[in-house]
């Protein structure tokens, strides 16, 4: 049996918490993913921060039953153990998202998780904090940048972020989930509005002819399509200043 199959079964069942505890008690979890069991007993009453194992199990249970989201939930805080600090009397976990992503990547490679799946879950763990940092006063540009940076993973990031709230205060849980819902709605609205607009600024074709000393014809059309493809691929921003596209063409014309 593949080493991660028992974890898969536990994560995707209706009550993952007790199943994960069973894997812990039988030693299976420690044998396969000691990065996860390092959270057991870390935090709780008197520690100045939440019980990481309880928090992790709760987030897994609250997450949509998607394999990727639940694997990310299992590993999203593993980096808090090595990054824990109580300097100046304040508990901090600086850079724990990056460390969590690295620990997951190492564990996934060791246990033979599928490469595409590994990369997707690693991205979720690494960038969860960026989504959770969202506030209603963000500009549309900030929301657009986050969406473009995370586009293929954005839906699962929102699903993970919505589950990552374990406070006992119902008002705080509701506010957190409404904030994630607002981000989802804003990102969708901005993406739809952007899709309805041309990718390149008006008049760029004439400037391309002038800058590259061309005559109107098929070559100009080819260069414009090349620019559009670069925008679609994320290599260039849409509707930016013409000089950005002209400089890019000079570098990539060949």
GROMACS .gro file of C-alpha atoms in nm:
model
  254
    1UNK     CA    1   0.000   0.000   0.000
    2UNK     CA    2   0.122   0.351  -0.078
    3UNK     CA    3   0.223   0.526   0.246
    4UNK     CA    4  -0.022   0.813   0.199
    5UNK     CA    5  -0.334   0.600   0.137
    6UNK     CA    6  -0.432   0.579   0.508
    7UNK     CA    7  -0.393   0.957   0.529
    8UNK     CA    8  -0.610   1.003   0.219
    9UNK     CA    9  -0.880   0.783   0.370
   10UNK     CA   10  -0.874   0.972   0.700
   11UNK     CA   11  -0.876   1.316   0.541
   12UNK     CA   12  -1.167   1.244   0.309
   13UNK     CA   13  -1.398   1.067   0.553
   14UNK     CA   14  -1.696   1.237   0.719
   15UNK     CA   15  -1.523   1.273   1.058
   16UNK     CA   16  -1.151   1.317   0.986
   17UNK     CA   17  -1.055   1.425   1.339
   18UNK     CA   18  -1.106   1.088   1.511
   19UNK     CA   19  -0.950   0.907   1.214
   20UNK     CA   20  -0.638   1.124   1.233
   21UNK     CA   21  -0.619   1.060   1.608
   22UNK     CA   22  -0.639   0.686   1.540
   23UNK     CA   23  -0.350   0.711   1.291
   24UNK     CA   24  -0.159   0.904   1.558
   25UNK     CA   25  -0.228   0.646   1.830
   26UNK     CA   26  -0.125   0.353   1.610
   27UNK     CA   27   0.200   0.522   1.506
   28UNK     CA   28   0.108   0.536   1.137
   29UNK     CA   29   0.107   0.915   1.121
   30UNK     CA   30   0.444   0.944   1.296
   31UNK     CA   31   0.598   0.687   1.064
   32UNK     CA   32   0.477   0.858   0.748
   33UNK     CA   33   0.458   1.228   0.835
   34UNK     CA   34   0.650   1.323   1.151
   35UNK     CA   35   0.619   1.686   1.037
   36UNK     CA   36   0.249   1.661   1.126
   37UNK     CA   37   0.288   1.480   1.457
   38UNK     CA   38   0.535   1.748   1.569
   39UNK     CA   39   0.228   1.967   1.622
   40UNK     CA   40   0.080   1.730   1.881
   41UNK     CA   41   0.110   1.886   2.226
   42UNK     CA   42   0.234   2.214   2.078
   43UNK     CA   43   0.027   2.500   2.214
   44UNK     CA   44  -0.288   2.511   2.416
   45UNK     CA   45  -0.361   2.641   2.762
   46UNK     CA   46  -0.063   2.818   2.916
   47UNK     CA   47   0.139   2.828   2.594
   48UNK     CA   48   0.022   3.166   2.470
   49UNK     CA   49  -0.108   3.025   2.142
   50UNK     CA   50  -0.363   2.775   2.018
   51UNK     CA   51  -0.326   2.398   2.034
   52UNK     CA   52  -0.195   2.329   1.684
   53UNK     CA   53  -0.309   1.968   1.662
   54UNK     CA   54  -0.665   2.054   1.768
   55UNK     CA   55  -0.666   2.352   1.533
   56UNK     CA   56  -0.538   2.144   1.241
   57UNK     CA   57  -0.796   1.869   1.288
   58UNK     CA   58  -1.071   2.129   1.312
   59UNK     CA   59  -0.960   2.306   0.994
   60UNK     CA   60  -0.944   1.973   0.809
   61UNK     CA   61  -1.297   1.887   0.925
   62UNK     CA   62  -1.431   2.230   0.828
   63UNK     CA   63  -1.269   2.225   0.485
   64UNK     CA   64  -1.460   2.123   0.177
   65UNK     CA   65  -1.398   1.748   0.116
   66UNK     CA   66  -1.151   1.810  -0.163
   67UNK     CA   67  -0.835   1.603  -0.155
   68UNK     CA   68  -0.605   1.897  -0.225
   69UNK     CA   69  -0.773   2.134   0.020
   70UNK     CA   70  -0.771   1.880   0.302
   71UNK     CA   71  -0.407   1.787   0.246
   72UNK     CA   72  -0.323   2.157   0.256
   73UNK     CA   73  -0.527   2.193   0.575
   74UNK     CA   74  -0.329   1.910   0.734
   75UNK     CA   75   0.004   2.078   0.659
   76UNK     CA   76  -0.081   2.448   0.664
   77UNK     CA   77   0.061   2.511   1.012
   78UNK     CA   78   0.343   2.256   1.039
   79UNK     CA   79   0.592   2.541   0.995
   80UNK     CA   80   0.479   2.701   1.319
   81UNK     CA   81   0.672   2.449   1.526
   82UNK     CA   82   1.020   2.538   1.393
   83UNK     CA   83   0.942   2.911   1.361
   84UNK     CA   84   0.797   2.958   1.710
   85UNK     CA   85   0.948   3.249   1.900
   86UNK     CA   86   0.865   3.424   2.225
   87UNK     CA   87   1.108   3.710   2.180
   88UNK     CA   88   1.022   4.013   2.392
   89UNK     CA   89   0.740   3.813   2.546
   90UNK     CA   90   0.533   3.802   2.228
   91UNK     CA   91   0.459   3.476   2.048
   92UNK     CA   92   0.545   3.491   1.675
   93UNK     CA   93   0.577   3.248   1.384
   94UNK     CA   94   0.757   3.462   1.127
   95UNK     CA   95   0.769   3.302   0.783
   96UNK     CA   96   0.578   2.993   0.890
   97UNK     CA   97   0.387   2.973   0.560
   98UNK     CA   98   0.710   2.933   0.365
   99UNK     CA   99   0.845   2.678   0.612
  100UNK     CA  100   0.515   2.487   0.609
  101UNK     CA  101   0.528   2.472   0.228
  102UNK     CA  102   0.886   2.345   0.234
  103UNK     CA  103   0.807   2.080   0.493
  104UNK     CA  104   0.507   1.963   0.292
  105UNK     CA  105   0.716   1.951  -0.025
  106UNK     CA  106   0.981   1.741   0.145
  107UNK     CA  107   0.722   1.505   0.293
  108UNK     CA  108   0.533   1.475  -0.037
  109UNK     CA  109   0.849   1.389  -0.231
  110UNK     CA  110   0.952   1.137   0.033
  111UNK     CA  111   0.618   0.957   0.024
  112UNK     CA  112   0.573   0.972  -0.352
  113UNK     CA  113   0.272   1.201  -0.388
  114UNK     CA  114   0.189   1.284  -0.750
  115UNK     CA  115   0.401   1.572  -0.878
  116UNK     CA  116   0.118   1.797  -1.001
  117UNK     CA  117  -0.080   1.736  -0.685
  118UNK     CA  118   0.227   1.811  -0.473
  119UNK     CA  119   0.286   2.142  -0.649
  120UNK     CA  120  -0.077   2.247  -0.613
  121UNK     CA  121  -0.095   2.168  -0.240
  122UNK     CA  122   0.243   2.335  -0.182
  123UNK     CA  123   0.107   2.649  -0.349
  124UNK     CA  124  -0.201   2.645  -0.126
  125UNK     CA  125   0.008   2.612   0.189
  126UNK     CA  126   0.258   2.876   0.077
  127UNK     CA  127   0.004   3.141  -0.026
  128UNK     CA  128  -0.277   3.090   0.225
  129UNK     CA  129  -0.160   3.391   0.424
  130UNK     CA  130  -0.189   3.620   0.122
  131UNK     CA  131  -0.557   3.538   0.082
  132UNK     CA  132  -0.628   3.563   0.454
  133UNK     CA  133  -0.464   3.906   0.461
  134UNK     CA  134  -0.744   4.048   0.245
  135UNK     CA  135  -0.933   4.347   0.383
  136UNK     CA  136  -1.232   4.529   0.230
  137UNK     CA  137  -1.025   4.846   0.180
  138UNK     CA  138  -0.796   4.675  -0.072
  139UNK     CA  139  -0.792   4.844  -0.411
  140UNK     CA  140  -0.914   4.664  -0.721
  141UNK     CA  141  -0.552   4.658  -0.839
  142UNK     CA  142  -0.447   4.467  -0.527
  143UNK     CA  143  -0.729   4.216  -0.570
  144UNK     CA  144  -0.647   4.180  -0.940
  145UNK     CA  145  -0.279   4.117  -0.863
  146UNK     CA  146  -0.361   3.851  -0.603
  147UNK     CA  147  -0.602   3.677  -0.840
  148UNK     CA  148  -0.353   3.677  -1.127
  149UNK     CA  149  -0.072   3.548  -0.907
  150UNK     CA  150  -0.290   3.264  -0.777
  151UNK     CA  151  -0.538   3.218  -1.062
  152UNK     CA  152  -0.524   2.840  -1.113
  153UNK     CA  153  -0.519   2.783  -0.737
  154UNK     CA  154  -0.748   3.068  -0.632
  155UNK     CA  155  -1.066   2.867  -0.573
  156UNK     CA  156  -0.895   2.612  -0.349
  157UNK     CA  157  -0.711   2.890  -0.166
  158UNK     CA  158  -1.043   3.051  -0.080
  159UNK     CA  159  -1.186   2.715   0.031
  160UNK     CA  160  -0.887   2.657   0.257
  161UNK     CA  161  -0.894   3.011   0.394
  162UNK     CA  162  -1.265   2.986   0.472
  163UNK     CA  163  -1.197   2.675   0.681
  164UNK     CA  164  -0.900   2.824   0.866
  165UNK     CA  165  -1.095   2.980   1.150
  166UNK     CA  166  -1.136   2.799   1.481
  167UNK     CA  167  -1.220   3.073   1.730
  168UNK     CA  168  -1.509   2.996   1.962
  169UNK     CA  169  -1.661   3.338   1.888
  170UNK     CA  170  -1.936   3.288   1.630
  171UNK     CA  171  -1.924   3.654   1.526
  172UNK     CA  172  -1.554   3.628   1.441
  173UNK     CA  173  -1.604   3.307   1.245
  174UNK     CA  174  -1.886   3.467   1.047
  175UNK     CA  175  -1.685   3.784   0.980
  176UNK     CA  176  -1.390   3.580   0.855
  177UNK     CA  177  -1.600   3.376   0.615
  178UNK     CA  178  -1.785   3.683   0.489
  179UNK     CA  179  -1.449   3.848   0.422
  180UNK     CA  180  -1.338   3.550   0.214
  181UNK     CA  181  -1.672   3.550   0.033
  182UNK     CA  182  -1.631   3.919  -0.046
  183UNK     CA  183  -1.284   3.856  -0.185
  184UNK     CA  184  -1.419   3.579  -0.407
  185UNK     CA  185  -1.696   3.802  -0.538
  186UNK     CA  186  -1.466   4.097  -0.601
  187UNK     CA  187  -1.209   3.885  -0.780
  188UNK     CA  188  -1.478   3.732  -1.003
  189UNK     CA  189  -1.628   4.072  -1.085
  190UNK     CA  190  -1.288   4.221  -1.167
  191UNK     CA  191  -1.193   3.923  -1.385
  192UNK     CA  192  -1.521   3.950  -1.577
  193UNK     CA  193  -1.476   4.324  -1.628
  194UNK     CA  194  -1.118   4.278  -1.744
  195UNK     CA  195  -1.219   4.007  -1.989
  196UNK     CA  196  -1.464   4.246  -2.153
  197UNK     CA  197  -1.189   4.500  -2.224
  198UNK     CA  198  -0.917   4.480  -2.490
  199UNK     CA  199  -0.587   4.347  -2.357
  200UNK     CA  200  -0.377   4.613  -2.531
  201UNK     CA  201  -0.408   4.993  -2.523
  202UNK     CA  202  -0.566   5.177  -2.813
  203UNK     CA  203  -0.325   5.300  -3.079
  204UNK     CA  204  -0.048   5.054  -2.991
  205UNK     CA  205  -0.031   4.920  -3.347
  206UNK     CA  206   0.071   5.258  -3.483
  207UNK     CA  207   0.337   5.293  -3.217
  208UNK     CA  208   0.473   4.946  -3.301
  209UNK     CA  209   0.506   5.048  -3.666
  210UNK     CA  210   0.686   5.366  -3.565
  211UNK     CA  211   0.920   5.212  -3.308
  212UNK     CA  212   1.020   4.912  -3.520
  213UNK     CA  213   1.024   5.103  -3.851
  214UNK     CA  214   0.771   4.872  -4.010
  215UNK     CA  215   0.518   4.917  -4.286
  216UNK     CA  216   0.154   4.827  -4.222
  217UNK     CA  217   0.094   4.462  -4.303
  218UNK     CA  218   0.085   4.102  -4.174
  219UNK     CA  219   0.401   4.139  -3.963
  220UNK     CA  220   0.238   4.406  -3.749
  221UNK     CA  221  -0.063   4.181  -3.694
  222UNK     CA  222   0.167   3.895  -3.591
  223UNK     CA  223   0.346   4.117  -3.340
  224UNK     CA  224   0.016   4.235  -3.192
  225UNK     CA  225  -0.100   3.876  -3.151
  226UNK     CA  226   0.232   3.795  -2.988
  227UNK     CA  227   0.172   4.074  -2.737
  228UNK     CA  228  -0.180   3.953  -2.669
  229UNK     CA  229  -0.049   3.602  -2.605
  230UNK     CA  230   0.210   3.740  -2.362
  231UNK     CA  231  -0.063   3.925  -2.174
  232UNK     CA  232  -0.279   3.613  -2.160
  233UNK     CA  233   0.015   3.412  -2.029
  234UNK     CA  234   0.082   3.668  -1.757
  235UNK     CA  235   0.416   3.779  -1.899
  236UNK     CA  236   0.281   4.130  -1.957
  237UNK     CA  237   0.011   4.330  -1.776
  238UNK     CA  238  -0.305   4.423  -1.968
  239UNK     CA  239  -0.376   4.782  -2.070
  240UNK     CA  240  -0.044   4.913  -1.943
  241UNK     CA  241   0.161   5.205  -2.074
  242UNK     CA  242   0.259   5.152  -2.442
  243UNK     CA  243   0.630   5.169  -2.362
  244UNK     CA  244   0.605   4.843  -2.166
  245UNK     CA  245   0.486   4.658  -2.477
  246UNK     CA  246   0.726   4.834  -2.712
  247UNK     CA  247   1.026   4.750  -2.495
  248UNK     CA  248   0.912   4.389  -2.466
  249UNK     CA  249   0.882   4.361  -2.844
  250UNK     CA  250   1.230   4.498  -2.895
  251UNK     CA  251   1.364   4.227  -2.661
  252UNK     CA  252   1.152   3.943  -2.799
  253UNK     CA  253   1.106   4.032  -3.163
  254UNK     CA  254   1.327   3.750  -3.284
   0.00000   0.00000   0.00000
